[in-house]
Amino acid sequence: MITFSSVAPVLPVSNLPDAARRYELLGFTVRLYEGGEYAFASRGDVDLHLATVQRVRPAESTVAVYLYVSDAHALHSEWTNAGVDGRHVPPVHTDYGLIEGAYVDPDGNLLRFGSPIVDSTNSD
């Protein structure tokens, strides 16, 4: 049986140097691939690839990545204070047990993130 070990979504970007800098400000380690049209961004166990694409249309993008994180509120705070362009959506409590927020980069790539709602009334 074949097993899968990881996944690395490929995000289309219009300007790789700008995108690389943006993802570095978001806390990712970014390594440019030879040739200058592709990059690898990693943070913890998460890998994203950045690929230069001609005629990126941010308003028409359907690219979405979901990141499970330890603290959605802290990540939102970190990312909004990073000074990056794009749209930040504050985390909200959902009825399915997660706190979820989002960031949409200038190329239209949606990074949704969430962490479990911790029930402080049941702490031991």
mmCIF file of C-alpha atoms in Angstrom:
data_model
loop_
_atom_site.group_PDB
_atom_site.id
_atom_site.type_symbol
_atom_site.label_atom_id
_atom_site.label_comp_id
_atom_site.label_asym_id
_atom_site.label_seq_id
_atom_site.Cartn_x
_atom_site.Cartn_y
_atom_site.Cartn_z
ATOM 1 C CA MET A 1 0.000 0.000 0.000
ATOM 2 C CA ILE A 2 1.301 3.452 -0.904
ATOM 3 C CA THR A 3 1.311 5.992 1.924
ATOM 4 C CA PHE A 4 1.540 9.746 1.712
ATOM 5 C CA SER A 5 4.076 11.514 3.928
ATOM 6 C CA SER A 6 3.526 15.244 3.350
ATOM 7 C CA VAL A 7 2.024 17.866 1.088
ATOM 8 C CA ALA A 8 3.332 21.173 -0.254
ATOM 9 C CA PRO A 9 0.748 23.414 -1.915
ATOM 10 C CA VAL A 10 2.099 25.508 -4.780
ATOM 11 C CA LEU A 11 1.034 29.165 -4.546
ATOM 12 C CA PRO A 12 1.106 31.219 -7.763
ATOM 13 C CA VAL A 13 2.807 34.592 -7.325
ATOM 14 C CA SER A 14 3.357 37.474 -9.728
ATOM 15 C CA ASN A 15 6.671 38.657 -8.261
ATOM 16 C CA LEU A 16 8.800 36.012 -6.586
ATOM 17 C CA PRO A 17 11.224 38.329 -4.718
ATOM 18 C CA ASP A 18 8.289 40.279 -3.239
ATOM 19 C CA ALA A 19 6.444 37.078 -2.317
ATOM 20 C CA ALA A 20 9.585 35.555 -0.778
ATOM 21 C CA ARG A 21 10.110 38.638 1.393
ATOM 22 C CA ARG A 22 6.430 38.654 2.403
ATOM 23 C CA TYR A 23 6.507 35.006 3.498
ATOM 24 C CA GLU A 24 9.753 35.613 5.395
ATOM 25 C CA LEU A 25 7.986 38.415 7.284
ATOM 26 C CA LEU A 26 5.203 35.902 8.033
ATOM 27 C CA GLY A 27 7.810 33.721 9.771
ATOM 28 C CA PHE A 28 8.628 31.262 6.993
ATOM 29 C CA THR A 29 12.152 30.313 6.005
ATOM 30 C CA VAL A 30 12.321 30.867 2.261
ATOM 31 C CA ARG A 31 14.832 29.296 -0.086
ATOM 32 C CA LEU A 32 14.927 30.354 -3.720
ATOM 33 C CA TYR A 33 15.320 27.616 -6.302
ATOM 34 C CA GLU A 34 17.932 28.046 -9.022
ATOM 35 C CA GLY A 35 16.536 30.014 -11.931
ATOM 36 C CA GLY A 36 14.582 32.491 -9.818
ATOM 37 C CA GLU A 37 11.049 31.375 -10.734
ATOM 38 C CA TYR A 38 10.354 29.090 -7.767
ATOM 39 C CA ALA A 39 10.883 29.093 -4.001
ATOM 40 C CA PHE A 40 10.338 26.841 -1.006
ATOM 41 C CA ALA A 41 8.832 28.332 2.168
ATOM 42 C CA SER A 42 8.782 26.358 5.400
ATOM 43 C CA ARG A 43 7.707 26.952 8.961
ATOM 44 C CA GLY A 44 7.704 24.079 11.411
ATOM 45 C CA ASP A 45 6.182 21.085 9.641
ATOM 46 C CA VAL A 46 4.468 23.243 6.999
ATOM 47 C CA ASP A 47 5.887 23.585 3.493
ATOM 48 C CA LEU A 48 4.573 25.944 0.841
ATOM 49 C CA HIS A 49 5.995 26.392 -2.641
ATOM 50 C CA LEU A 50 5.926 29.732 -4.431
ATOM 51 C CA ALA A 51 5.868 29.714 -8.230
ATOM 52 C CA THR A 52 6.084 32.664 -10.580
ATOM 53 C CA VAL A 53 3.032 32.685 -12.825
ATOM 54 C CA GLN A 54 2.395 35.177 -15.593
ATOM 55 C CA ARG A 55 -0.829 37.155 -15.335
ATOM 56 C CA VAL A 56 -1.833 36.268 -11.789
ATOM 57 C CA ARG A 57 -5.402 37.485 -11.221
ATOM 58 C CA PRO A 58 -5.836 37.912 -7.454
ATOM 59 C CA ALA A 59 -9.579 38.613 -7.661
ATOM 60 C CA GLU A 60 -10.109 35.336 -9.533
ATOM 61 C CA SER A 61 -7.854 33.135 -7.403
ATOM 62 C CA THR A 62 -9.294 29.943 -5.993
ATOM 63 C CA VAL A 63 -6.097 28.934 -4.177
ATOM 64 C CA ALA A 64 -6.762 28.102 -0.535
ATOM 65 C CA VAL A 65 -4.568 26.429 2.075
ATOM 66 C CA TYR A 66 -5.713 25.486 5.574
ATOM 67 C CA LEU A 67 -3.129 25.631 8.356
ATOM 68 C CA TYR A 68 -3.770 23.956 11.698
ATOM 69 C CA VAL A 69 -1.919 26.027 14.299
ATOM 70 C CA SER A 70 -1.532 25.975 18.069
ATOM 71 C CA ASP A 71 -2.973 29.483 18.630
ATOM 72 C CA ALA A 72 -4.993 31.239 15.931
ATOM 73 C CA HIS A 73 -5.232 34.494 17.900
ATOM 74 C CA ALA A 74 -1.456 34.666 18.405
ATOM 75 C CA LEU A 75 -0.808 33.908 14.727
ATOM 76 C CA HIS A 76 -3.244 36.615 13.628
ATOM 77 C CA SER A 77 -1.503 39.092 15.920
ATOM 78 C CA GLU A 78 1.934 38.076 14.635
ATOM 79 C CA TRP A 79 0.915 38.329 11.005
ATOM 80 C CA THR A 80 -0.951 41.645 11.323
ATOM 81 C CA ASN A 81 2.090 43.126 13.096
ATOM 82 C CA ALA A 82 4.467 41.838 10.396
ATOM 83 C CA GLY A 83 3.668 44.776 8.118
ATOM 84 C CA VAL A 84 2.822 42.680 5.054
ATOM 85 C CA ASP A 85 0.444 43.682 2.293
ATOM 86 C CA GLY A 86 -2.721 41.694 1.915
ATOM 87 C CA ARG A 87 -5.935 41.230 3.851
ATOM 88 C CA HIS A 88 -6.066 39.912 7.398
ATOM 89 C CA VAL A 89 -9.268 38.365 8.750
ATOM 90 C CA PRO A 90 -9.444 38.183 12.560
ATOM 91 C CA PRO A 91 -10.086 34.792 14.151
ATOM 92 C CA VAL A 92 -13.604 33.893 15.232
ATOM 93 C CA HIS A 93 -15.013 31.015 17.256
ATOM 94 C CA THR A 94 -16.865 28.536 15.079
ATOM 95 C CA ASP A 95 -19.710 26.222 16.046
ATOM 96 C CA TYR A 96 -17.540 23.231 15.047
ATOM 97 C CA GLY A 97 -14.915 23.705 17.754
ATOM 98 C CA LEU A 98 -12.252 25.787 16.038
ATOM 99 C CA ILE A 99 -11.029 29.352 16.204
ATOM 100 C CA GLU A 100 -10.414 30.394 12.594
ATOM 101 C CA GLY A 101 -8.841 33.377 10.870
ATOM 102 C CA ALA A 102 -7.335 34.065 7.483
ATOM 103 C CA TYR A 103 -4.774 35.959 5.475
ATOM 104 C CA VAL A 104 -5.099 36.690 1.754
ATOM 105 C CA ASP A 105 -1.832 37.671 0.123
ATOM 106 C CA PRO A 106 -1.683 40.280 -2.679
ATOM 107 C CA ASP A 107 -1.667 37.467 -5.269
ATOM 108 C CA GLY A 108 -5.038 36.211 -3.986
ATOM 109 C CA ASN A 109 -3.717 33.128 -2.165
ATOM 110 C CA LEU A 110 -5.922 32.406 0.847
ATOM 111 C CA LEU A 111 -4.222 31.045 3.956
ATOM 112 C CA ARG A 112 -6.921 30.025 6.414
ATOM 113 C CA PHE A 113 -5.758 28.986 9.859
ATOM 114 C CA GLY A 114 -7.389 27.465 12.884
ATOM 115 C CA SER A 115 -6.794 26.102 16.339
ATOM 116 C CA PRO A 116 -9.031 24.163 18.707
ATOM 117 C CA ILE A 117 -11.261 26.048 21.104
ATOM 118 C CA VAL A 118 -9.913 25.216 24.543
ATOM 119 C CA ASP A 119 -12.592 24.736 27.179
ATOM 120 C CA SER A 120 -11.114 26.429 30.254
ATOM 121 C CA THR A 121 -13.956 25.173 32.460
ATOM 122 C CA ASN A 122 -12.668 21.592 32.224
ATOM 123 C CA SER A 123 -9.043 22.248 33.189
ATOM 124 C CA ASP A 124 -7.664 19.896 35.819
#
